[in-house]
Tab-separated table of C-alpha atoms in Angstrom:
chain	number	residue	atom	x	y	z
K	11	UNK	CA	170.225	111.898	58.483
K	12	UNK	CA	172.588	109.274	60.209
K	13	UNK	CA	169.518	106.064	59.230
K	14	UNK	CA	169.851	107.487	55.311
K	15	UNK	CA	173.531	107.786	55.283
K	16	UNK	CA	173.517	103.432	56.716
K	17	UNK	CA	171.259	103.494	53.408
K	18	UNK	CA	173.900	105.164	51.811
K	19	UNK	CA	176.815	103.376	52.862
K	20	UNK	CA	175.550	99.761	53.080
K	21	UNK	CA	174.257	99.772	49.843
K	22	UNK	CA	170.990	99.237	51.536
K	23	UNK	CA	168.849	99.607	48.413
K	24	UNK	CA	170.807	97.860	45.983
K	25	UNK	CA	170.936	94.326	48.058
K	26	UNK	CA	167.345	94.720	48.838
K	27	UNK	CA	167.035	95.032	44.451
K	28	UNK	CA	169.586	91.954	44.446
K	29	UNK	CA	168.214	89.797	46.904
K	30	UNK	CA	164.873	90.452	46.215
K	31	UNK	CA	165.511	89.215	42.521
K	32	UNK	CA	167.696	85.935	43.909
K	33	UNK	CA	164.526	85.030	46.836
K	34	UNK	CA	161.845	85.839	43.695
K	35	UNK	CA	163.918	83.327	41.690
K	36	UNK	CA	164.158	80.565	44.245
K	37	UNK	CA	160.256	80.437	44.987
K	38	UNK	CA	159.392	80.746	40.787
K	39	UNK	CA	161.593	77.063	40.778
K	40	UNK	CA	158.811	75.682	42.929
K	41	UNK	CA	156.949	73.562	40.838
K	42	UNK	CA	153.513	73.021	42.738
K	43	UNK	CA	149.992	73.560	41.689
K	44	UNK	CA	149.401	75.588	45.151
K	45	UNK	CA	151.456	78.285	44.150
K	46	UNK	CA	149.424	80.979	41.557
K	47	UNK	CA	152.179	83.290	41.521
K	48	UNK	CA	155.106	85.127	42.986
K	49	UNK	CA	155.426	89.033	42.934
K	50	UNK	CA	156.719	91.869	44.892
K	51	UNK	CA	159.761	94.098	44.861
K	52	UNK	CA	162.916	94.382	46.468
K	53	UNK	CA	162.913	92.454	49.794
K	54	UNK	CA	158.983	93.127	50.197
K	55	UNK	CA	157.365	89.873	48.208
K	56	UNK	CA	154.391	87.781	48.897
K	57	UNK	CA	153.116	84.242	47.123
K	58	UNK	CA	149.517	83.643	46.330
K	59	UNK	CA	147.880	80.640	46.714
K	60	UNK	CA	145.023	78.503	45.621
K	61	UNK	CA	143.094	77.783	48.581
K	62	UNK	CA	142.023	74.143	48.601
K	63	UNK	CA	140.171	71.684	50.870
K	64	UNK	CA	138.746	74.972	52.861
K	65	UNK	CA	142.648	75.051	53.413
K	66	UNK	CA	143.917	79.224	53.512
K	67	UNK	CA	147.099	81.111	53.351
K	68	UNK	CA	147.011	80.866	57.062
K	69	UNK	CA	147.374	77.592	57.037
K	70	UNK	CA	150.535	77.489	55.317
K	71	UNK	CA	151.750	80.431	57.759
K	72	UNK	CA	151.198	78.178	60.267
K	73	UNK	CA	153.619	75.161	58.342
K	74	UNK	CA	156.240	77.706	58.274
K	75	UNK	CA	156.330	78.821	61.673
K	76	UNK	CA	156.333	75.482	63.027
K	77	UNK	CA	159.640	75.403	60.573
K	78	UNK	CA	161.077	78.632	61.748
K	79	UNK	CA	160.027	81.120	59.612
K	80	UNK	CA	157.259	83.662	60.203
K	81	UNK	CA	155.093	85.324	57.474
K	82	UNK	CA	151.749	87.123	57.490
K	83	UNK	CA	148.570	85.726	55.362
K	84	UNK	CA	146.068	87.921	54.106
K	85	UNK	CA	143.193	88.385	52.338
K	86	UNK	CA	142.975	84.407	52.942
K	87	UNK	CA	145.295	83.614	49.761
K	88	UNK	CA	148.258	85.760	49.630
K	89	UNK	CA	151.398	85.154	51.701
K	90	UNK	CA	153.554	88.194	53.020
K	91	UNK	CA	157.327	87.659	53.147
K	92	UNK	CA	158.892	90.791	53.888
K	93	UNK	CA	163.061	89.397	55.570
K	94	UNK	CA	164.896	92.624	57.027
K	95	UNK	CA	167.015	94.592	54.575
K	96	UNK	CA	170.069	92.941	56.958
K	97	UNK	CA	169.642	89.293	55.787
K	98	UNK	CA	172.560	87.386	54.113
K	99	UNK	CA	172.015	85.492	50.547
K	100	UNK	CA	172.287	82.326	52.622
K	101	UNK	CA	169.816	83.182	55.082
K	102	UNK	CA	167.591	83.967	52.041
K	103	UNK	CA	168.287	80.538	50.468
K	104	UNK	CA	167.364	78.854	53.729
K	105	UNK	CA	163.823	80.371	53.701
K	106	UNK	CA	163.170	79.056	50.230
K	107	UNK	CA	163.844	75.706	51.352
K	108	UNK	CA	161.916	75.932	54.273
K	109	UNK	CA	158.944	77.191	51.861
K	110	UNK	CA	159.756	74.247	49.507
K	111	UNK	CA	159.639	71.851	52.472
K	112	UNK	CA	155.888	73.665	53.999
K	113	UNK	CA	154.654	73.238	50.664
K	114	UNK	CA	155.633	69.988	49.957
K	115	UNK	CA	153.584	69.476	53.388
K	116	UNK	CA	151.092	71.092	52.879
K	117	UNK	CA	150.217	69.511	49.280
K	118	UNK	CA	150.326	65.925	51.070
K	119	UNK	CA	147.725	66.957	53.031
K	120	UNK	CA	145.856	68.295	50.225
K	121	UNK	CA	146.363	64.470	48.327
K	122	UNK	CA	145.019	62.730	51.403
K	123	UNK	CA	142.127	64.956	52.059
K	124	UNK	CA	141.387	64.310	48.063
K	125	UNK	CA	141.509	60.631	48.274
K	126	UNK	CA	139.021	59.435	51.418
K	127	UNK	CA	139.337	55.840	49.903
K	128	UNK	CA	142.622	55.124	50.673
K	129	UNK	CA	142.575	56.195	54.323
K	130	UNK	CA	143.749	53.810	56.347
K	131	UNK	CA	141.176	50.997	57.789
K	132	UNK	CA	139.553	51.945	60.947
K	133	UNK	CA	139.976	55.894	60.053
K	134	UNK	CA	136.799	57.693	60.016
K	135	UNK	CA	136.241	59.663	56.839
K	136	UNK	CA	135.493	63.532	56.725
K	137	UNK	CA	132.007	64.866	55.847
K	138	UNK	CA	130.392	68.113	55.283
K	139	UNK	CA	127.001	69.270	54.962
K	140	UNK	CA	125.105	72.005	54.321
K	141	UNK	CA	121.432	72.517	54.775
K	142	UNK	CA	118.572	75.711	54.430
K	143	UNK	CA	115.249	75.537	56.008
K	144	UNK	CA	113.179	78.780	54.652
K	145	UNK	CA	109.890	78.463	56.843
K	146	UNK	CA	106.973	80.747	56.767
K	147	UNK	CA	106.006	82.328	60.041
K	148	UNK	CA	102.663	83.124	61.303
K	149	UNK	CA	102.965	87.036	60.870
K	150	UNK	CA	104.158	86.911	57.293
K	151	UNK	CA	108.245	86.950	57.951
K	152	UNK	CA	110.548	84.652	56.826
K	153	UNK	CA	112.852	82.247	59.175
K	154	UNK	CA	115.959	81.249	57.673
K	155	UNK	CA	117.741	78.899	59.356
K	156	UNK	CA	121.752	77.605	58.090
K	157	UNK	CA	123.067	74.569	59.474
K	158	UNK	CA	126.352	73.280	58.352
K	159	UNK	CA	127.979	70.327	59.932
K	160	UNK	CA	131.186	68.676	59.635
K	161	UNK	CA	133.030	65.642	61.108
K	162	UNK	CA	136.372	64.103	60.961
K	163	UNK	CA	138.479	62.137	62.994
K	164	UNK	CA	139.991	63.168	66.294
K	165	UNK	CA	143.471	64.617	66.197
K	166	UNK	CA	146.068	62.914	67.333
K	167	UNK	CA	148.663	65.834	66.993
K	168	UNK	CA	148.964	69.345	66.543
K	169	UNK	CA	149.932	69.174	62.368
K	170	UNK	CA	148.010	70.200	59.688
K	171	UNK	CA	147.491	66.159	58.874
K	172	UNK	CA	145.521	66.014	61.906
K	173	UNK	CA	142.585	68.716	60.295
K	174	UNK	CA	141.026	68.871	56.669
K	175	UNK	CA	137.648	70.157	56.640
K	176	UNK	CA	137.308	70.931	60.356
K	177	UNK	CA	138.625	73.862	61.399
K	178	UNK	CA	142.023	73.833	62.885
K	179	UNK	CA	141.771	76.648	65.299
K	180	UNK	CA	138.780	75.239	67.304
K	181	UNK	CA	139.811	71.475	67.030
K	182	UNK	CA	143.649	73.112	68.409
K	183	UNK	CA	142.063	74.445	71.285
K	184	UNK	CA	139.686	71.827	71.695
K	185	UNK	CA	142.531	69.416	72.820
K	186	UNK	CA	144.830	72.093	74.428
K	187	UNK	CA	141.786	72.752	76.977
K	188	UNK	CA	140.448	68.972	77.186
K	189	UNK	CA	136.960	69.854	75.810
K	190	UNK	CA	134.537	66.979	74.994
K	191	UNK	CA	131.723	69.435	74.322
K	192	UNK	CA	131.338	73.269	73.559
K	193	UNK	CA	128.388	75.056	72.489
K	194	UNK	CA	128.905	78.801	71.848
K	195	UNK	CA	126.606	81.200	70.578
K	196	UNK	CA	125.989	84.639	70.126
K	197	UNK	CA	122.639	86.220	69.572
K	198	UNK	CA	120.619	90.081	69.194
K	199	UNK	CA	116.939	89.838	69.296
K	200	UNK	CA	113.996	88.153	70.846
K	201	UNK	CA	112.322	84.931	69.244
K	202	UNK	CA	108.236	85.553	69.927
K	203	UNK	CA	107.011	81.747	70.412
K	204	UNK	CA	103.311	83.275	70.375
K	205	UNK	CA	103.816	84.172	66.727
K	206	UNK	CA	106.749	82.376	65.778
K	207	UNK	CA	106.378	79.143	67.562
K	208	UNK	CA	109.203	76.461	68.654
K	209	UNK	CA	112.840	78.334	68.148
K	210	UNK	CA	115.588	76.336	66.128
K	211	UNK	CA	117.472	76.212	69.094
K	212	UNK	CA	117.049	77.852	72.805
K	213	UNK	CA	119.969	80.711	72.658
K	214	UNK	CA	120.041	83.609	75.684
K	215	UNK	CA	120.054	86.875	74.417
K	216	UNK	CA	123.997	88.297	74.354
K	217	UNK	CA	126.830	85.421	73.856
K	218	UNK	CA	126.868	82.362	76.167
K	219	UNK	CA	129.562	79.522	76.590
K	220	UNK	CA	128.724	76.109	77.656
K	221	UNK	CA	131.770	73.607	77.893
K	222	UNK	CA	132.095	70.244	79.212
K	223	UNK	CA	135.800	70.037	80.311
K	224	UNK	CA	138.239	66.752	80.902
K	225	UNK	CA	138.579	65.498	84.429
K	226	UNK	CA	141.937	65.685	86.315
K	227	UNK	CA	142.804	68.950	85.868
K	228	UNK	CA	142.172	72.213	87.397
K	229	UNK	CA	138.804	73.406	85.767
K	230	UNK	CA	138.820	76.907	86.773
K	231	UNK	CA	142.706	77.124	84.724
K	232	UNK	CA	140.954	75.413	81.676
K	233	UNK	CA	137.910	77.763	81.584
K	234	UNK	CA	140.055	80.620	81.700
K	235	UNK	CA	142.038	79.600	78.738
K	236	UNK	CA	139.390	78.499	76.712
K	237	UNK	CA	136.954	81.608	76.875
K	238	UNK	CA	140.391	83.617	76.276
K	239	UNK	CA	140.584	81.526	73.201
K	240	UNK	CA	137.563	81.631	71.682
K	241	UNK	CA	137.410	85.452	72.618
K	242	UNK	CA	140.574	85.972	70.243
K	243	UNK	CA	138.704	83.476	67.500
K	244	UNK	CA	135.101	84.979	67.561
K	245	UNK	CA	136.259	88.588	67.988
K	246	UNK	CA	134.719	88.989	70.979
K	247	UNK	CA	134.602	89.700	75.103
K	248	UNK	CA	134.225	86.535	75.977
K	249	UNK	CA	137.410	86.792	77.954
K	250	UNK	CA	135.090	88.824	80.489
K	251	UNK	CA	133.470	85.669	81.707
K	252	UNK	CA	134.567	85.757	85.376
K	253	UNK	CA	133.475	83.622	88.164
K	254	UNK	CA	130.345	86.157	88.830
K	255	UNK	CA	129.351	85.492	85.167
K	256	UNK	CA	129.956	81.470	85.288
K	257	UNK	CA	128.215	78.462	86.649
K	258	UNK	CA	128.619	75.133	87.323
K	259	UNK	CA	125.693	73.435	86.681
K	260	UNK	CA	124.803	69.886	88.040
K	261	UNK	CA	121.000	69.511	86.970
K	262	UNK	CA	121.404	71.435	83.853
K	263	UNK	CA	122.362	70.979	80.670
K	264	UNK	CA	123.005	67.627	82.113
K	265	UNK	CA	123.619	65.637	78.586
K	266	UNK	CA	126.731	64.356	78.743
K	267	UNK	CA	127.567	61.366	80.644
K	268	UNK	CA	130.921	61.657	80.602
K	269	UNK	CA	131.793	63.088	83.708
K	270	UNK	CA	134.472	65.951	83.582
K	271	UNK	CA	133.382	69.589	85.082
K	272	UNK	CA	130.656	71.793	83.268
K	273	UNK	CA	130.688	75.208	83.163
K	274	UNK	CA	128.274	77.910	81.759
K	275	UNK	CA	129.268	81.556	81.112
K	276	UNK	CA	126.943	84.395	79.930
K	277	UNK	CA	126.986	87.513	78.780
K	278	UNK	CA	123.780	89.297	78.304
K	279	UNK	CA	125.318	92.770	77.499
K	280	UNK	CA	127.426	91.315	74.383
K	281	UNK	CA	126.897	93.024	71.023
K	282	UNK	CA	126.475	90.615	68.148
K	283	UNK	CA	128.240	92.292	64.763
K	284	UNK	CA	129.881	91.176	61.387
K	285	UNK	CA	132.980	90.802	63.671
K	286	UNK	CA	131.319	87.815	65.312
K	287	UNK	CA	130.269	86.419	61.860
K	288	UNK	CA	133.104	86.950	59.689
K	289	UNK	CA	135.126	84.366	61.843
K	290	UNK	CA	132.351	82.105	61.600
K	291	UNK	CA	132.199	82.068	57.825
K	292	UNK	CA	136.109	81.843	57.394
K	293	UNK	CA	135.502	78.302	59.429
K	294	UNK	CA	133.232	76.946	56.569
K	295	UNK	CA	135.033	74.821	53.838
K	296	UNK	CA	134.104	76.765	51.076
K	297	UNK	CA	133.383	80.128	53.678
K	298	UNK	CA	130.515	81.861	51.920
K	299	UNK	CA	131.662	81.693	48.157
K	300	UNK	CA	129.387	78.841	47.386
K	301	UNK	CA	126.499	76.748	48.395
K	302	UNK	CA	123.298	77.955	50.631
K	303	UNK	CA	126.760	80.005	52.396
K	304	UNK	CA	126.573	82.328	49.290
K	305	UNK	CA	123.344	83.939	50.884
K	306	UNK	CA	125.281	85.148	54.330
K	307	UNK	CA	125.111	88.796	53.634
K	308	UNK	CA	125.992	90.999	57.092
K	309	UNK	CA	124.401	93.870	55.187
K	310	UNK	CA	120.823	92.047	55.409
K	311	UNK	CA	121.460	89.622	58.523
K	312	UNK	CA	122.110	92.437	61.218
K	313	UNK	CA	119.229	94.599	59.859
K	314	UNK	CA	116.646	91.870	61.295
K	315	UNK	CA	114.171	91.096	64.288
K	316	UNK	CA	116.638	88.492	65.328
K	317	UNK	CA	119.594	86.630	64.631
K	318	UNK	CA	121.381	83.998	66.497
K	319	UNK	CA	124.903	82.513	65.310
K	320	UNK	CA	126.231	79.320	66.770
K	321	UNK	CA	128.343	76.907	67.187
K	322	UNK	CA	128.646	73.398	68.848
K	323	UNK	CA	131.714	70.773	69.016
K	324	UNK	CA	131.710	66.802	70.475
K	325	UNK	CA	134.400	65.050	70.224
K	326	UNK	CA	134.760	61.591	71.530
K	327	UNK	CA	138.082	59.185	71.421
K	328	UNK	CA	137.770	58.664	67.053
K	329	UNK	CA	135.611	61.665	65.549
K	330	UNK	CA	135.420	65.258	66.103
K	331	UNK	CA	132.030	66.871	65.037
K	332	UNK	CA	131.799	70.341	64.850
K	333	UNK	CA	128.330	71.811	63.997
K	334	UNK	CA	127.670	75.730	62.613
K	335	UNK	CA	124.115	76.975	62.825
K	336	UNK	CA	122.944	80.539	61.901
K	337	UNK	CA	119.448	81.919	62.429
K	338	UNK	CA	117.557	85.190	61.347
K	339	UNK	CA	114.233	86.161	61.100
K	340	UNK	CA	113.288	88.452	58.237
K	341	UNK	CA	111.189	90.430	56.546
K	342	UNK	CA	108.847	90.010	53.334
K	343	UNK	CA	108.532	92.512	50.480
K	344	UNK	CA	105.946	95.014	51.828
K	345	UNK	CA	102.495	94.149	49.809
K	346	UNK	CA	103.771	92.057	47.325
K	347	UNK	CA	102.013	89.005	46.785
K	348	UNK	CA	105.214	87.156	45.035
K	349	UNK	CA	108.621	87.667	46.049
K	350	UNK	CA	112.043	85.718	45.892
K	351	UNK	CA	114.632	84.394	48.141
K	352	UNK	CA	117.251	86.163	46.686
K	353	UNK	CA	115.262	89.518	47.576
K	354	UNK	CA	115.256	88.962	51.316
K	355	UNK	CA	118.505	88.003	51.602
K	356	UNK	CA	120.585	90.526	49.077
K	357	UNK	CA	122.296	87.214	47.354
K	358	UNK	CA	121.654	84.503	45.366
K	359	UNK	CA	122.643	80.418	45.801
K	360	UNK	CA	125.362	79.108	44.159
K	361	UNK	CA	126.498	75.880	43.447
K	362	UNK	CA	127.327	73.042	46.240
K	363	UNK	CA	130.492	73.414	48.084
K	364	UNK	CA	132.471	70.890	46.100
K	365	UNK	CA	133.988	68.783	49.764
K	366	UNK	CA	129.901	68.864	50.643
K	367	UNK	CA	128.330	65.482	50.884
K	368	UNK	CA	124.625	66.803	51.135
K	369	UNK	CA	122.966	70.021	50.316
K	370	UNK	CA	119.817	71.311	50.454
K	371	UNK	CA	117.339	73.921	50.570
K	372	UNK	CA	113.834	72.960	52.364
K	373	UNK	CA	111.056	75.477	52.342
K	374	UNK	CA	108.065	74.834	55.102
K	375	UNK	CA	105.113	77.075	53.767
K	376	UNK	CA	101.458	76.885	53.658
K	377	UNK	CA	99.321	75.541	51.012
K	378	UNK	CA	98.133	78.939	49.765
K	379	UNK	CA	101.551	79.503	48.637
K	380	UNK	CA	103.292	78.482	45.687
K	381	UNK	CA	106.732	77.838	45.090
K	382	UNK	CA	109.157	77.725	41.997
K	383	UNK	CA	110.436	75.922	40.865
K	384	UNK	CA	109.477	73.051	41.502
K	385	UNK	CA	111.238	70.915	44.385
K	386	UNK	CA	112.465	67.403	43.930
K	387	UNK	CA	109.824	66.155	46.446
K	388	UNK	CA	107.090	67.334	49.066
K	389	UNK	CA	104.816	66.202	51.943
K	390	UNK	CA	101.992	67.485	53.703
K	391	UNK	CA	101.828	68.177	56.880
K	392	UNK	CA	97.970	69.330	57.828
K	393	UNK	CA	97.744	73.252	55.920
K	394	UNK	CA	101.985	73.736	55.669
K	395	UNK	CA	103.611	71.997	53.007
K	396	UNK	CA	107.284	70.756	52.997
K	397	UNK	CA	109.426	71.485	49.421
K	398	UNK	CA	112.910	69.841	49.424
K	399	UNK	CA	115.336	70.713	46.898
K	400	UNK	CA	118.997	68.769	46.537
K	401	UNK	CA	121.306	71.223	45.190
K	402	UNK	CA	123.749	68.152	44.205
K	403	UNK	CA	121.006	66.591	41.888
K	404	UNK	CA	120.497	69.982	40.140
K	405	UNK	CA	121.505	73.819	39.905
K	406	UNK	CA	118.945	75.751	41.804
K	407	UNK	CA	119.859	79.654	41.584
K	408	UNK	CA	116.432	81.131	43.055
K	409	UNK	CA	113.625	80.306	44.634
K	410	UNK	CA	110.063	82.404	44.379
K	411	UNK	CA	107.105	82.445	46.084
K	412	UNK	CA	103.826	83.549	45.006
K	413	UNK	CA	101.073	83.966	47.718
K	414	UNK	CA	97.321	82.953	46.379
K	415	UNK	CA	94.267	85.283	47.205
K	416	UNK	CA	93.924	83.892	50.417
K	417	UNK	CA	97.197	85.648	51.405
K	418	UNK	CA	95.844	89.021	53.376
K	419	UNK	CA	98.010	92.438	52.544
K	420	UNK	CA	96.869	93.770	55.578
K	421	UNK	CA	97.434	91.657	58.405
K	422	UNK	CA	100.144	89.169	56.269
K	423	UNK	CA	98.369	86.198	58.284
K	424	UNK	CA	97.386	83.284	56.665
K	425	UNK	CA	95.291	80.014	57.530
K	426	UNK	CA	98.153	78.456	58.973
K	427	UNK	CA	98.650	80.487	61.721
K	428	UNK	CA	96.537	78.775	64.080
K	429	UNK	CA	98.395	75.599	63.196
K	430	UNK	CA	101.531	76.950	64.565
K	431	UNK	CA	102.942	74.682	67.464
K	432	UNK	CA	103.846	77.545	70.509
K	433	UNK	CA	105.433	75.831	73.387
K	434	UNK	CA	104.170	74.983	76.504
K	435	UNK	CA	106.732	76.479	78.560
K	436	UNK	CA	108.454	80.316	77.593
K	437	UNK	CA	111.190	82.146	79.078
K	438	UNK	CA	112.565	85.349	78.511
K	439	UNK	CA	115.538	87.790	80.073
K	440	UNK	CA	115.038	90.902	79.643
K	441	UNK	CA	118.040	93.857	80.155
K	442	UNK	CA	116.967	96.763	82.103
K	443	UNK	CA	118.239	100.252	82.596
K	444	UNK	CA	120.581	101.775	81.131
K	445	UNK	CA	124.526	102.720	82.018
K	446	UNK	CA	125.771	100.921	84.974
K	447	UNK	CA	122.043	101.105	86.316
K	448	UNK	CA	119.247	98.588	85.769
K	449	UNK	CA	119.983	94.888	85.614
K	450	UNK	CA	118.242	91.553	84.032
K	451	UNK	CA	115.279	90.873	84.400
K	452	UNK	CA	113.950	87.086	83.939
């Protein structure tokens, strides 16, 4: 009763109606092509915005913090501005200008990341690409294997200016923690060389960390804070990686040269889920609304034999490269001799990111299969085929194949399987038991 009679007697309601028309009038004077429009009522109000450059709403949060005023992004374009029903008319005109002032930031950064060409001399230019490799495996499933890679030059500070394409979060931590290498990944599943040959890349089951940190600094300190970091970006427990679950490894993984201290952390018991992977798009420049991105679908990628999701920075004194890699194993169309890619994966392509510099699809099949349309070149490679399509030179929305009589419903083997390299050497780890019982197994 006493909280509704302040209401009451402060005219609570009536400045929130008054201010909240005065702040809705101060952002509408904001004459910028970022902003798509200002709504809301009474003191609670957001702005939308146009994302551009891979650049979000939380981006711009971040601008205004760094300014002195805090707001909440979500849904990656909208901007919450909700001031306490206290605030004076001049405190309200001070947060427009410090909007105006983010904004007119924030566009600058949008001009320069536009115009590459007139970068300075000596400044190393920003790329992206995005590549697909659909490969045919030697039990009849499907490997689909993302890579997306970016690179940019190496920060100097901790502004927006400093990051266009590559994502600020991990290039902000990279420096805080003095990391000249990270590889992170997280996968479910087990990749059968006998059927399935040579792996994309050699991932442990569960999530594991490996991070090449600077010298003259206490390691231990920097490891902490980094897996607490990239626990809080991926959605994960990677904050659990203690000194029993870490290693400093002299022999291994021995491929930098650039001294420092190396540390490995592992976590066979980690659950991989869309938690893990929505992060992981949100760091692409165009996140998963166009390009060979558009076919990420969590409905159909955790619903496989096995998935691995990774990531992988180097960064040197000039260029930061930062390197996204997804793989899943999947399965045909039961008994159906043609089938497309759109089928297996729930989605169909879309056009290039517009910041990409390459993209393309390349399918590795055999012979005895057809594919449509037709790509912009192949090569043989003894019964396996290669069929490379560039997505920049033309609009490709599917892609079928058709399996010729030699295809076998029963078995789904082909003549190709014998031709399928296995490697020499296989290791697996293997988690027994169950509870707080059992352990690994390599």
């Amino acid at each position: 009763v006493a909280a509704l009679q302040v209401v009451r007697d402060e005219r609570l309601t009536e400045r929130a109606h008054e201010l909240g028309e005065r702040f809705r009038q101060g952002l509408r004077k904001i004459k910028s092509p970022l902003i798509k429009d200002v709504r809301g009522r009474g003191l609670l109000n957001a702005i939308e915005v146009n994302a551009v450059a891979g650049k979000t709403a939380w981006d711009l949060c971040l601008l205004l913090r760094d300014r002195g005023l805090l707001a909440k992004p979500t849904h990656d374009t909208i901007i919450r501005l909700a001031p306490p029903l206290t605030i004076t008319a001049e405190q309200l005109d001070e947060c427009v200008e410090i909007i105006v002032r983010a904004i007119t930031d924030y566009c600058d950064f949008v001009v320069a990341a536009d115009t590459p060409s007139k970068a300075p001399a000596g400044t190393t230019a920003e790329m992206f690409s995005e590549d697909l490799t659909i490969a045919m495996l030697a039990d009849g499933r499907v490997l689909l294997h993302f890579d997306f890679e970016m690179h940019g030059p190496q920060a100097t500070n901790s502004s927006l200016h400093s990051y266009g394409l590559l994502p600020r979060q991990i290039g902000e931590i990279a420096q805080r923690y003095g990391v000249s290498e990270l590889q992170l990944a997280f996968t479910q599943g087990t990749w059968r060389e006998a059927r399935w040959g040579v792996p994309p890349a050699a991932q442990g089951i569960g999530a594991e960390v490996i991070a090449q940190l600077a010298d003259g600094a206490d390691a231990d300190a920097q490891w902490s804070g980094l897996t607490n970091a990239l626990s809080g970006v991926f959605c994960a427990s990677l904050n659990f990686v203690g000194t029993e679950s870490t290693t400093s490894p002299r022999l291994a993984f021995a491929h930098s040269q650039r001294g420092g201290a190396l540390r490995h952390g592992f976590l066979p018991r980690e659950n991989v889920c869309t938690e893990n992977l929505t992060p992981w798009i949100k760091q692409l420049p165009c996140q998963a609304q166009s390009g060979v991105a558009a076919l990420l679908n969590p409905h159909r990628l955790f619903n496989m034999h096995f998935l691995s999701v990774a990531m992988a920075l180097n960064s040197d004194a000039d260029t930061l490269r930062y390197r996204q890699t997804l793989s899943v194993v999947v399965d045909t169309p039961a008994y159906d001799r043609s089938w497309a890619l759109s089928a297996l994966a729930g989605r169909a392509l879309a056009a290039p990111c517009p910041v990409a510099t390459r993209s393309s699809v390349r399918v590795v099949a055999p012979a005895a299969v057809q594919v449509a349309p037709q790509a912009d070149s192949t090569h043989s490679a003894g019964t396996s085929v290669t069929h490379l399509f560039d997505l920049q030179r033309r609009r490709v929305d599917d892609i079928v194949f058709t399996f010729s009589a030699e295809f076998d419903d029963k078995t789904k083997y082909w003549a190709a399987a014998k031709d399928t390299p296995v490697p020499a050497i296989a290791a697996h780890r293997h988690i027994t038991g169950h509870g707080s019982s059992g352990g690994i197994e390599t």
